[in-house]
PDB file of C-alpha atoms in Angstrom:
ATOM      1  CA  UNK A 388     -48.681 -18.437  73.717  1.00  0.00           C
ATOM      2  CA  UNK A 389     -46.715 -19.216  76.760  1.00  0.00           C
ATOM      3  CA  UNK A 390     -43.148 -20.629  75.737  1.00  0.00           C
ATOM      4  CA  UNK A 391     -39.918 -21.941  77.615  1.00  0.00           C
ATOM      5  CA  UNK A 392     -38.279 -18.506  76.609  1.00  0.00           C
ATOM      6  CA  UNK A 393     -41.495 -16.745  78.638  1.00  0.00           C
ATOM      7  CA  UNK A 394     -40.348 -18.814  81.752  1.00  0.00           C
ATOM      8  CA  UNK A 395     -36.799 -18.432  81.119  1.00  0.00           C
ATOM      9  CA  UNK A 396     -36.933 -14.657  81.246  1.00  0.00           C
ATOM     10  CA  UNK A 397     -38.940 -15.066  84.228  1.00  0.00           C
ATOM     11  CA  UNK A 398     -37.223 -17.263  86.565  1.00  0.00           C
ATOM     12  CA  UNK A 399     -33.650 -15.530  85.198  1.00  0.00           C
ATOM     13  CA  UNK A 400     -34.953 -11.879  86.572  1.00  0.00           C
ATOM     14  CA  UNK A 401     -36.455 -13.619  89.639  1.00  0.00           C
ATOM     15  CA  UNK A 402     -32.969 -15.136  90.435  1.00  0.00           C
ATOM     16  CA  UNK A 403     -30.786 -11.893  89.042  1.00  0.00           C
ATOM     17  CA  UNK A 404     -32.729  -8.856  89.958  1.00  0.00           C
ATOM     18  CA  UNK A 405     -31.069  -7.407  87.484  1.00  0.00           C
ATOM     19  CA  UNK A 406     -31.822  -6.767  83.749  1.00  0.00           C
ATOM     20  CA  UNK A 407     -28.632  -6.985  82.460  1.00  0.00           C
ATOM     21  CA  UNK A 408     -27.353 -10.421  83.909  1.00  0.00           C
ATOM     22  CA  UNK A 409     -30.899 -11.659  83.528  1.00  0.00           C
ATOM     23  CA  UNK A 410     -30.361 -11.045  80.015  1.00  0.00           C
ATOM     24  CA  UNK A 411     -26.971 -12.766  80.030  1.00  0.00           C
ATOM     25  CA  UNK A 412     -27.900 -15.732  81.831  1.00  0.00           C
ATOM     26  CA  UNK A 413     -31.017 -16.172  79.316  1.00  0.00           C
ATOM     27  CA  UNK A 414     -28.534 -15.514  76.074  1.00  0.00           C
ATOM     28  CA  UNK A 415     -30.443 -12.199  74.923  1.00  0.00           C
ATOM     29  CA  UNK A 416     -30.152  -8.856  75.237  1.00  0.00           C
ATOM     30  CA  UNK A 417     -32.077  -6.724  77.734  1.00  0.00           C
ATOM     31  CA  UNK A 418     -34.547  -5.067  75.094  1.00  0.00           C
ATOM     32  CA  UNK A 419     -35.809  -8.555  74.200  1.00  0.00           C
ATOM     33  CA  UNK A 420     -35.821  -9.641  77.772  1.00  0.00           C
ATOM     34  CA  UNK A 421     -37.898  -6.118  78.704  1.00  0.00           C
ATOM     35  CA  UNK A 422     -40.258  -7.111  75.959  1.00  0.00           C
ATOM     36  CA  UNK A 423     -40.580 -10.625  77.051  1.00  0.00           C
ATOM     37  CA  UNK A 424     -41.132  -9.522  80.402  1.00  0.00           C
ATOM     38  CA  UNK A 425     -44.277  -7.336  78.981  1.00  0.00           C
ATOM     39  CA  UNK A 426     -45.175  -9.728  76.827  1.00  0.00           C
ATOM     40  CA  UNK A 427     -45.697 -12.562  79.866  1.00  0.00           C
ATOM     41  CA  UNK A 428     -47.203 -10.005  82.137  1.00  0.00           C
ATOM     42  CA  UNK A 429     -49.849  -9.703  79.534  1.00  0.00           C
ATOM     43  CA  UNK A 430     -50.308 -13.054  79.246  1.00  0.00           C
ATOM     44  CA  UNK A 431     -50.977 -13.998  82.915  1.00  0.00           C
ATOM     45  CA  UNK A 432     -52.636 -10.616  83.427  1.00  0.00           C
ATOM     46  CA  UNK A 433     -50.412  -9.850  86.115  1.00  0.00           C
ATOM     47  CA  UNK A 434     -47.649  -7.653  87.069  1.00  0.00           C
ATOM     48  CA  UNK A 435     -44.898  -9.874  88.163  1.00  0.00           C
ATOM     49  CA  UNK A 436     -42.095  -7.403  89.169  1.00  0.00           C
ATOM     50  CA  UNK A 437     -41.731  -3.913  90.443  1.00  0.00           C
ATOM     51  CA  UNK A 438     -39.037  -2.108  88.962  1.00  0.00           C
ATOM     52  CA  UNK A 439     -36.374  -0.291  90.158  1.00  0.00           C
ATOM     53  CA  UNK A 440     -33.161   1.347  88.824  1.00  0.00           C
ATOM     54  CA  UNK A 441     -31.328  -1.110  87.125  1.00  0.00           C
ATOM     55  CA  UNK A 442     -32.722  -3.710  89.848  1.00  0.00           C
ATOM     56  CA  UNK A 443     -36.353  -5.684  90.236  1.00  0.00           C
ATOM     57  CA  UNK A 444     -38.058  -7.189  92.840  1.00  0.00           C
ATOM     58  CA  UNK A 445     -40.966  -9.754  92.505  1.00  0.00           C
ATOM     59  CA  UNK A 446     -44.566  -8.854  93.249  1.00  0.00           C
ATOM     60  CA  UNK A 447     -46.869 -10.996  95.471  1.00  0.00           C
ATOM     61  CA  UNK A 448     -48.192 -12.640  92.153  1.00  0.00           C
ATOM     62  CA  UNK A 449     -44.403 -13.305  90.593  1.00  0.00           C
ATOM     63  CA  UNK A 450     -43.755 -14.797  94.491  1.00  0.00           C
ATOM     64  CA  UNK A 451     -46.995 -16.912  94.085  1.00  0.00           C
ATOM     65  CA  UNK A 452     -46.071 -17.703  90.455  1.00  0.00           C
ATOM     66  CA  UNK A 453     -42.611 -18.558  90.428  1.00  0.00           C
ATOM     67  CA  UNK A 454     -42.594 -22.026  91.528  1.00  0.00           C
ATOM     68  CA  UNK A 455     -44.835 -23.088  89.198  1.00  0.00           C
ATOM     69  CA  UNK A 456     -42.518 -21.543  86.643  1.00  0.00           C
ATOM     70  CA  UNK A 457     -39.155 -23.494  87.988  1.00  0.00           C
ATOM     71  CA  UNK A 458     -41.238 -26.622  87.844  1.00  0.00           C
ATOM     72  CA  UNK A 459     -42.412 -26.287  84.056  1.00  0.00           C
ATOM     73  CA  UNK A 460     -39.291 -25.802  83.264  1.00  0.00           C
ATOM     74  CA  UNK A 461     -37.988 -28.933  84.596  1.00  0.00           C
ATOM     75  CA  UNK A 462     -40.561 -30.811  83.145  1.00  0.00           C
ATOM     76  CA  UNK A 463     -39.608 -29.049  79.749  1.00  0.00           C
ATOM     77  CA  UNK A 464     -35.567 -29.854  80.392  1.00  0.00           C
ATOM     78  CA  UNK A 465     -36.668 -33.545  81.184  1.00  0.00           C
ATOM     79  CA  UNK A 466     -38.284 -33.553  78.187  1.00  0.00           C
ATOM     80  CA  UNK A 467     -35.661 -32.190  76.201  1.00  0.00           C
ATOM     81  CA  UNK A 468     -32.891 -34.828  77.845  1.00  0.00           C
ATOM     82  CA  UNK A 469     -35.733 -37.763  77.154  1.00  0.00           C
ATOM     83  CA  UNK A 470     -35.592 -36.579  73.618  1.00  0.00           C
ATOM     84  CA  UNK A 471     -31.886 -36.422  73.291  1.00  0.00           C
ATOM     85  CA  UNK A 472     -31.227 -39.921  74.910  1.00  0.00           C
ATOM     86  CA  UNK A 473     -33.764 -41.007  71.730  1.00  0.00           C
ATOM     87  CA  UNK A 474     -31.820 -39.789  68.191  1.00  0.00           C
ATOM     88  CA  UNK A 475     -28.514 -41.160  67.387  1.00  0.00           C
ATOM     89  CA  UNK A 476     -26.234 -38.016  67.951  1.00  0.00           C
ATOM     90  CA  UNK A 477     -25.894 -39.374  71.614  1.00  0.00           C
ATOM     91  CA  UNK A 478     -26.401 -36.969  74.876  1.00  0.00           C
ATOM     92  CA  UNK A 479     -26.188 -33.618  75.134  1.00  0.00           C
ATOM     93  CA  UNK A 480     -24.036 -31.912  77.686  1.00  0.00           C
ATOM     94  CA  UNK A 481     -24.764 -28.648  78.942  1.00  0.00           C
ATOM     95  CA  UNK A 482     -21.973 -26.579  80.216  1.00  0.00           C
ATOM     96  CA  UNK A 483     -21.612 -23.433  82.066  1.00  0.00           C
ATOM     97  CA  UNK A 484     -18.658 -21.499  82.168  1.00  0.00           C
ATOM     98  CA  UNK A 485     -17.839 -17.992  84.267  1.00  0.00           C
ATOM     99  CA  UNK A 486     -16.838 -14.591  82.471  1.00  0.00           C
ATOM    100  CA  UNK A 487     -13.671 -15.042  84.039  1.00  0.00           C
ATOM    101  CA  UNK A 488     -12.442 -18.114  82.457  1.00  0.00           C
ATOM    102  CA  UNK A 489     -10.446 -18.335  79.309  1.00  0.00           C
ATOM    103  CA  UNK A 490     -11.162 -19.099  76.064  1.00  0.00           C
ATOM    104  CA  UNK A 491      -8.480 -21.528  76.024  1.00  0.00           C
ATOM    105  CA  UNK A 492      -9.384 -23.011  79.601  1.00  0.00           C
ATOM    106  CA  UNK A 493     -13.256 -23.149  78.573  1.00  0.00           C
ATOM    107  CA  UNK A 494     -12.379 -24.576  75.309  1.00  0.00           C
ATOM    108  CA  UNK A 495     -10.417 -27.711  76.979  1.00  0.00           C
ATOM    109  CA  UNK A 496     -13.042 -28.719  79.260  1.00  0.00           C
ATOM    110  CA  UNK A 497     -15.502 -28.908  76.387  1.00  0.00           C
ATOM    111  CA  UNK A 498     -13.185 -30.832  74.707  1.00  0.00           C
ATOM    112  CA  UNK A 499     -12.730 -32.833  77.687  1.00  0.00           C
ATOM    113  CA  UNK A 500     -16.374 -33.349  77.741  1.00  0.00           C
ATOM    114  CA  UNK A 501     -16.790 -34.348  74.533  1.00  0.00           C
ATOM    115  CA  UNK A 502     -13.889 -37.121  74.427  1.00  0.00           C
ATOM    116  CA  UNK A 503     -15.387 -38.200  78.179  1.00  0.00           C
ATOM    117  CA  UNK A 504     -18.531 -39.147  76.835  1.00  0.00           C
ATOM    118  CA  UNK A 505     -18.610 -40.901  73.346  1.00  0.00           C
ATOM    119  CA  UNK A 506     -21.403 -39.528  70.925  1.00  0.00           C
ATOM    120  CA  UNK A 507     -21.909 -36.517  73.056  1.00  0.00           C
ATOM    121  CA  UNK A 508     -23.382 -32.846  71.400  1.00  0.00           C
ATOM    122  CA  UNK A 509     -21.418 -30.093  73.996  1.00  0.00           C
ATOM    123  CA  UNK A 510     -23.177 -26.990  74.356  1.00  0.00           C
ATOM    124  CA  UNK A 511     -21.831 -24.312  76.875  1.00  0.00           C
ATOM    125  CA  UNK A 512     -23.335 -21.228  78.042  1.00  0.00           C
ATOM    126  CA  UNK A 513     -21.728 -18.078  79.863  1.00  0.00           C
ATOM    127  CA  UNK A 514     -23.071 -16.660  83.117  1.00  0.00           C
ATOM    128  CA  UNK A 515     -22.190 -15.104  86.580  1.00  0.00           C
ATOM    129  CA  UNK A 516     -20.786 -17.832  89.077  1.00  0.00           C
ATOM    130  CA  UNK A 517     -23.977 -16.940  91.184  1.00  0.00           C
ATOM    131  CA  UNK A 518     -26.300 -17.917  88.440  1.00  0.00           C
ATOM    132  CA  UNK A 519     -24.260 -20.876  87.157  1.00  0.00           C
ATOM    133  CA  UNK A 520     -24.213 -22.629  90.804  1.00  0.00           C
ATOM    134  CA  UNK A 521     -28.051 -21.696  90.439  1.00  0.00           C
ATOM    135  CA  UNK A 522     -28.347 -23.872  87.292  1.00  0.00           C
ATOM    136  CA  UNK A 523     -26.803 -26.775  87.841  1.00  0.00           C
ATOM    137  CA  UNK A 524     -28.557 -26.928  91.096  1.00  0.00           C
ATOM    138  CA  UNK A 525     -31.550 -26.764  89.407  1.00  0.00           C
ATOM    139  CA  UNK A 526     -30.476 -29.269  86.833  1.00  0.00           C
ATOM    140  CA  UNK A 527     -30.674 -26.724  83.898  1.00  0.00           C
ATOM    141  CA  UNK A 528     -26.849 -27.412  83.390  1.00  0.00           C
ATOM    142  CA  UNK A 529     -24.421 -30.772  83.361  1.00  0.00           C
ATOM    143  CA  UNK A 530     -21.805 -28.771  84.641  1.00  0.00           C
ATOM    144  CA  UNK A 531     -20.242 -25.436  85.338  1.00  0.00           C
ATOM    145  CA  UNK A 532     -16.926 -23.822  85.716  1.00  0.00           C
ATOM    146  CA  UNK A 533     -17.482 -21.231  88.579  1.00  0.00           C
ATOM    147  CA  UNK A 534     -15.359 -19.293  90.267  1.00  0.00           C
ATOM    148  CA  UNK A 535     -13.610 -19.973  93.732  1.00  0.00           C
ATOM    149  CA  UNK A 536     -14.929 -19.586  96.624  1.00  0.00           C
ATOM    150  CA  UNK A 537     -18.427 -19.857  96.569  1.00  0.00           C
ATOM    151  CA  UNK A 538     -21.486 -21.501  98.280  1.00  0.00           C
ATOM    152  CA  UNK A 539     -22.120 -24.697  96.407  1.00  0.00           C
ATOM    153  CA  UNK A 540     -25.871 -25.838  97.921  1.00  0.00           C
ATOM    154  CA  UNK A 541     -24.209 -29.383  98.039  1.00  0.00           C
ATOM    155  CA  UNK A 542     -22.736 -29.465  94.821  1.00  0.00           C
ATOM    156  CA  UNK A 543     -19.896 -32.072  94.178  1.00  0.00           C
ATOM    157  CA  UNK A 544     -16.786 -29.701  93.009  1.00  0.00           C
ATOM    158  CA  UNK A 545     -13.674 -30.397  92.327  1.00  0.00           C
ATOM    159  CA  UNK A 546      -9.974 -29.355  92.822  1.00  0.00           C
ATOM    160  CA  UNK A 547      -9.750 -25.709  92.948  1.00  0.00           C
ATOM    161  CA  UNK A 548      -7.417 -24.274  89.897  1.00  0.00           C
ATOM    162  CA  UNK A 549      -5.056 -21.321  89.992  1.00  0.00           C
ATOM    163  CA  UNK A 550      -4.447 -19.152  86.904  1.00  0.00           C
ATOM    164  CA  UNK A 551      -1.811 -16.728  86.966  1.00  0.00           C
ATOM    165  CA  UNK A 552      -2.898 -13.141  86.411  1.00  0.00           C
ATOM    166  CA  UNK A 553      -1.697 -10.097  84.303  1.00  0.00           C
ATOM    167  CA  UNK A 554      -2.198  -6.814  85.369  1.00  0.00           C
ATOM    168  CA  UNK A 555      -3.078  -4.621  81.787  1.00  0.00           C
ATOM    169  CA  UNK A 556      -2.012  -0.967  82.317  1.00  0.00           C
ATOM    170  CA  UNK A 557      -1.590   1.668  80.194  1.00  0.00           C
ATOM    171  CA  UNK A 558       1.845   2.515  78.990  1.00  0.00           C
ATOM    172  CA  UNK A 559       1.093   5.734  79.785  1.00  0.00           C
ATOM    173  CA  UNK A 560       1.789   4.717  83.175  1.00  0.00           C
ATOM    174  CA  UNK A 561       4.583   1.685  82.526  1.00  0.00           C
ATOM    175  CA  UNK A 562       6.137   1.059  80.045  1.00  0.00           C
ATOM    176  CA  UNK A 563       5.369  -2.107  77.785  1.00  0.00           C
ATOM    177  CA  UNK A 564       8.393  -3.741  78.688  1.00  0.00           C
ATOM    178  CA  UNK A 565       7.337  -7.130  79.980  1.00  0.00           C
ATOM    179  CA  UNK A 566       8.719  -6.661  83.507  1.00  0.00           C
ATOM    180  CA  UNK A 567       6.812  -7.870  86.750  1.00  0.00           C
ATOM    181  CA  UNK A 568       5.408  -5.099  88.814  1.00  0.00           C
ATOM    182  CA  UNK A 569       4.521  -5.539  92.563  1.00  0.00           C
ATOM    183  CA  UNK A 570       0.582  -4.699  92.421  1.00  0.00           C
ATOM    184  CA  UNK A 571       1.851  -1.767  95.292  1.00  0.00           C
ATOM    185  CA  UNK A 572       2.966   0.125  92.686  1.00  0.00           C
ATOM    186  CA  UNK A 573       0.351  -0.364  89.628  1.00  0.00           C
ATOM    187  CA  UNK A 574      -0.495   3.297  90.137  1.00  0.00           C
ATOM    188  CA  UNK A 575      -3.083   5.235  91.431  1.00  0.00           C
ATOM    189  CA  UNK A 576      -5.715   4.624  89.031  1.00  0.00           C
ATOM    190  CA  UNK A 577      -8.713   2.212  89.871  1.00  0.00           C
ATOM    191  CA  UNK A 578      -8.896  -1.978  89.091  1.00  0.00           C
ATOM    192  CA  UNK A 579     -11.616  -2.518  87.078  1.00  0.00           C
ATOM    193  CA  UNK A 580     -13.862  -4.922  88.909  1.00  0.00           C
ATOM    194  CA  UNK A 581     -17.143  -6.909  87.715  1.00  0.00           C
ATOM    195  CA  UNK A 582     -20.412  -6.615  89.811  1.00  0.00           C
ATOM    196  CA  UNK A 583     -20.215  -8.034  93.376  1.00  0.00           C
ATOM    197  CA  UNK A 584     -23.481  -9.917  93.000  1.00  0.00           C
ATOM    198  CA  UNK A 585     -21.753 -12.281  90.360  1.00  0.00           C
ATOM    199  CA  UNK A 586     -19.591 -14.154  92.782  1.00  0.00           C
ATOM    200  CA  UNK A 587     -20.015 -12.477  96.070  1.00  0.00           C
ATOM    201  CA  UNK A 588     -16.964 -14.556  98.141  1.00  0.00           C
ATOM    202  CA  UNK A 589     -14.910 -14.789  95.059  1.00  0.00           C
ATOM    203  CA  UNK A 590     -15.564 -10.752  94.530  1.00  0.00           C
ATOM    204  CA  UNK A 591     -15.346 -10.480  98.471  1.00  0.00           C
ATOM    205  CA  UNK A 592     -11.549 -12.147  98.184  1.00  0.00           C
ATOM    206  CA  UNK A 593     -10.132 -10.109  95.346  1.00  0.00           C
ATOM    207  CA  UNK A 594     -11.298  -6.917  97.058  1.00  0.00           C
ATOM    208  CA  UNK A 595     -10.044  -7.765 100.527  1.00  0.00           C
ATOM    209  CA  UNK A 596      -6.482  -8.854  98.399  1.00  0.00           C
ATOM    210  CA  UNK A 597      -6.187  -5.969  96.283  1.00  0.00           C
ATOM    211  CA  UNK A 598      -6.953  -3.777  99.764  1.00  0.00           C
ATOM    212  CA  UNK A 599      -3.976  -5.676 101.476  1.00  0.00           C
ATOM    213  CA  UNK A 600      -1.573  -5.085  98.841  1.00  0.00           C
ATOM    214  CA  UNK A 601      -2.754  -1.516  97.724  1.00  0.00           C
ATOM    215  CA  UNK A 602      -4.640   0.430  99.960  1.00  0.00           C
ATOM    216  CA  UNK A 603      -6.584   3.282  98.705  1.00  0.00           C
ATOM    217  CA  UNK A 604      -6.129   2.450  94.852  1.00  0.00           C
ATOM    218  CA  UNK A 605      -9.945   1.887  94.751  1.00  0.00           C
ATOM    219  CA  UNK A 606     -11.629  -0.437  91.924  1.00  0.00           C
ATOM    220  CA  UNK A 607     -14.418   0.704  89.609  1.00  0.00           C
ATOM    221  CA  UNK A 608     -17.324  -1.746  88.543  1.00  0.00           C
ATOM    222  CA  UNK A 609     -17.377  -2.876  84.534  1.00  0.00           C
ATOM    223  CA  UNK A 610     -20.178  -4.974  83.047  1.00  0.00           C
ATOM    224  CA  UNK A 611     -17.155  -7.292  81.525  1.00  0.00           C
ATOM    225  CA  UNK A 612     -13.633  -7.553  80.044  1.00  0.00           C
ATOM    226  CA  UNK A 613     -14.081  -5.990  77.069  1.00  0.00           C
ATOM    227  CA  UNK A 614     -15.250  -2.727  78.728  1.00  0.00           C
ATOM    228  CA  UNK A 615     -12.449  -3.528  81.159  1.00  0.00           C
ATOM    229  CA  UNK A 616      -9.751  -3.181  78.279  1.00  0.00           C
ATOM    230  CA  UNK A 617     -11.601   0.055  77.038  1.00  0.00           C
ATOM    231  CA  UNK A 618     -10.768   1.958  79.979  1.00  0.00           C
ATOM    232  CA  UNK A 619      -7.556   0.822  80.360  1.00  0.00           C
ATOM    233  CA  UNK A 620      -6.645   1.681  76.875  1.00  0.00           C
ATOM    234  CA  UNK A 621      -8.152   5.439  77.733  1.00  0.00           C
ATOM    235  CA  UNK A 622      -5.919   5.537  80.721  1.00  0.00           C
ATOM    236  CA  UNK A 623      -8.658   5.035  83.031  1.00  0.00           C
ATOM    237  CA  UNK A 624      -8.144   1.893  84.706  1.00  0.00           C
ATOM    238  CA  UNK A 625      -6.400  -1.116  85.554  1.00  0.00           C
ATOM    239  CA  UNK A 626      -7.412  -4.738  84.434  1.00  0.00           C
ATOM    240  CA  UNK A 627      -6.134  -7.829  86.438  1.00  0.00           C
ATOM    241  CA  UNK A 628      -7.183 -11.017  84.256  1.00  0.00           C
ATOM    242  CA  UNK A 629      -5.486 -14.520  83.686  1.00  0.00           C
ATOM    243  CA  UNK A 630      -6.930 -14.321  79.842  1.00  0.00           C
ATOM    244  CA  UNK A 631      -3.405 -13.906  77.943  1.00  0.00           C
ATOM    245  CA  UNK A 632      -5.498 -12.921  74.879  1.00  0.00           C
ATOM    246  CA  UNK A 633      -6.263  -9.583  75.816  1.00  0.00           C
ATOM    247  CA  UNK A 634      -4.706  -6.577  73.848  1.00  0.00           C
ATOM    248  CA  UNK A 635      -5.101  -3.483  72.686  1.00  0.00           C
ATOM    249  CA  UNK A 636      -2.992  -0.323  71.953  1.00  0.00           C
ATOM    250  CA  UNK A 637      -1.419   1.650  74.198  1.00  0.00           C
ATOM    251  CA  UNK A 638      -2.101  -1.325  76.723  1.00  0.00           C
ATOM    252  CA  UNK A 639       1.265  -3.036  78.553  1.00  0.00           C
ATOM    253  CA  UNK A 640       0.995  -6.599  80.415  1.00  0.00           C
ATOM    254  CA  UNK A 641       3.143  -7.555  83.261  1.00  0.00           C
ATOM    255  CA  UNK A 642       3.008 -10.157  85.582  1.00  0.00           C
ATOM    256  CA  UNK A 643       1.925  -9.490  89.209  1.00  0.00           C
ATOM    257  CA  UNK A 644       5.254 -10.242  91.375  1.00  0.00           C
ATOM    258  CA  UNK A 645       4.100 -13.374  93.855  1.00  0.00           C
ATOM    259  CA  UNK A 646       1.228 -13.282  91.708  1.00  0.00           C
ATOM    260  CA  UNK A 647      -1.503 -11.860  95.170  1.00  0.00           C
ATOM    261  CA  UNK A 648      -4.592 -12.486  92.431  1.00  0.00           C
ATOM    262  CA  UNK A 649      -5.081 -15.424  91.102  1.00  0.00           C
ATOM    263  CA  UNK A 650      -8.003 -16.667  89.305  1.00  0.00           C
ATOM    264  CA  UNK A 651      -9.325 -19.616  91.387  1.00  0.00           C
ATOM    265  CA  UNK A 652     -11.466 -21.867  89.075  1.00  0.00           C
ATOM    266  CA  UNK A 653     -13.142 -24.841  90.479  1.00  0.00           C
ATOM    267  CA  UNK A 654     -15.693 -27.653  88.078  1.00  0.00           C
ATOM    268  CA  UNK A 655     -18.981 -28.331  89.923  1.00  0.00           C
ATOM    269  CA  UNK A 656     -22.040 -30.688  88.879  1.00  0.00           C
ATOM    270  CA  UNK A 657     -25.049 -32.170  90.822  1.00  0.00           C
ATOM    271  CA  UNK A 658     -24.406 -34.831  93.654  1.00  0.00           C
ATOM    272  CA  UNK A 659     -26.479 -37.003  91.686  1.00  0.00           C
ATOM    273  CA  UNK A 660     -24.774 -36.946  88.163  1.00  0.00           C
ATOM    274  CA  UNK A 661     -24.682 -39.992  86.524  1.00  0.00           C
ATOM    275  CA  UNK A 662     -20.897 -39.428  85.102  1.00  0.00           C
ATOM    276  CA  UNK A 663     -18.317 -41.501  86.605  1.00  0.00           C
ATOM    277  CA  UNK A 664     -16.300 -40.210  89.308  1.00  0.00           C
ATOM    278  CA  UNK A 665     -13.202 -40.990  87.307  1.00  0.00           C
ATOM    279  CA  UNK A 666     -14.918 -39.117  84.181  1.00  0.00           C
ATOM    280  CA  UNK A 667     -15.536 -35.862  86.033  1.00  0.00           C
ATOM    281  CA  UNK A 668     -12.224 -36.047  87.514  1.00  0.00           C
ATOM    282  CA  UNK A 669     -10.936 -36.053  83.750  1.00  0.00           C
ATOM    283  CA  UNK A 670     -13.054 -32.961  83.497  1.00  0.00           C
ATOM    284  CA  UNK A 671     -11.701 -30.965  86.250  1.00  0.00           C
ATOM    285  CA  UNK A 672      -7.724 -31.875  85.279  1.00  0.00           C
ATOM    286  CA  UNK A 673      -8.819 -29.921  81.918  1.00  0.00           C
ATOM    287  CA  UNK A 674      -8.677 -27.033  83.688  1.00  0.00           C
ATOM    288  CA  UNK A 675      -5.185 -27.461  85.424  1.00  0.00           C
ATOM    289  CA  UNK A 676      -3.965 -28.898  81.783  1.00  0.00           C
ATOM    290  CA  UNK A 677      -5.165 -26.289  79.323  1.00  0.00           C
TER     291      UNK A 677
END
């Protein structure tokens, strides 16, 4: 039976390429998402992707296919608002939120959202910025938190947000007393980086910072923070990351002196949303306002 996961998994590795933030975006795993992926290939009695290592590409019949896909489910997340707007528990808000951004930061805009809209059901999803702008573009989200810059496709957005970074280094390396360190002289071990495809100009902007500021350190590519941490607790890495509840052993934080890496943080949403303007504007001071 065809289902709205079947198209999900679909359109997700049509707009990824990629198994593993496919499988993110959709809110599964990737053995799932292969099986899915099998599973709707059987079903249609067509192959739909070529694979690749670690990366797909659609065939002509997934090119010839995928529209049809996007459009079902539209008329499946129309259907789902319809129904909402029908039972007493009031509208449901779906919000999208980056890796990158806090718990604490992601935690007051759905609070925000909730308090915005009386009788409102929040429910918040985490992707790649890429994916996120994707969504709400699409309609499949209210709202997202993405990071800054990026190409909108003529989303409204609102006031860009700066979080103040730590740099997470082994004390092997400095010592765990608290002080500011120029990023110069963070040492020569690599900054652990997430993929480029996430948020290519956001990812484009770090890199070109961090290059300024400390040529040939290099940067090595982690899936997300918690892998991040890992290999700075092994003495294999440096994390910069305005998340203050990151820890482990053996793991120092300092403060970046003129603070060169921000986290810029921006709320986006359809031009067409039917919020207020003064509503959403309450939305995107929850991010300067934590």
């Amino acid at each position: 039976m065809l289902t709205e996961r079947y198209l999900q998994i679909f359109v997700a590795l049509a707009e990824e390429q990629h198994f593993g933030d496919a499988a993110r975006v959709v809110g599964i795993t990737q053995p799932p998402l292969s099986q899915g992926l099998r599973r709707l290939e059987a079903m249609v009695g067509a192959k739909l992707f070529e694979r690749g290592p670690g990366q797909v590409e659609l065939t002509p019949a997934g090119v010839a296919l995928l529209p049809y896909a996007r459009r079902a489910l539209g008329a499946i997340d129309e259907f789902h608002h319809a129904a909402v707007a029908q039972v007493p528990d009031g509208p449901e808000i779906r919000l999208g939120l980056a890796p990158e951004v806090p718990a604490s930061v992601g935690a007051a805009v759905a609070a925000a959202c909730g308090a915005a809209v009386r009788g409102s059901r929040v429910t918040a999803v985490s992707a790649p910025t890429s994916s996120l702008v994707n969504q709400v573009s699409s309609g499949r989200l209210a709202m997202a938190v993405v990071l800054h810059p990026a190409v909108l496709d003529g989303l409204q957005a609102g006031p860009v947000t700066l979080l103040r970074s730590w740099a997470l280094v082994p004390t092997s390396l400095h010592p765990d007393d608290g002080q500011p360190l120029p990023l110069r002289k963070l040492g020569g071990l690599p900054i652990a980086v997430r993929p480029r495809a996430e948020a290519p100009a956001a990812r484009d902007l770090f890199l070109d910072t961090v290059g300024l500021h400390r040529p040939g350190g290099g940067t090595v590519v982690v899936t997300d923070d918690r892998a991040a941490l890992a290999m700075v607790a092994a003495a294999q890495a440096i994390l910069v990351t305005p998340d203050d509840s990151l820890q482990a052993a053996g793991v120092g934080r300092h403060r970046l002196i003129d603070d060169p890496l921000p986290v810029r943080l921006r709320l986006v949403w359809p031009q067409s949303h039917a919020l207020p303007a003064e509503v959403m504007a309450e939305l995107a001071n929850a991010l300067v306002t934590p």
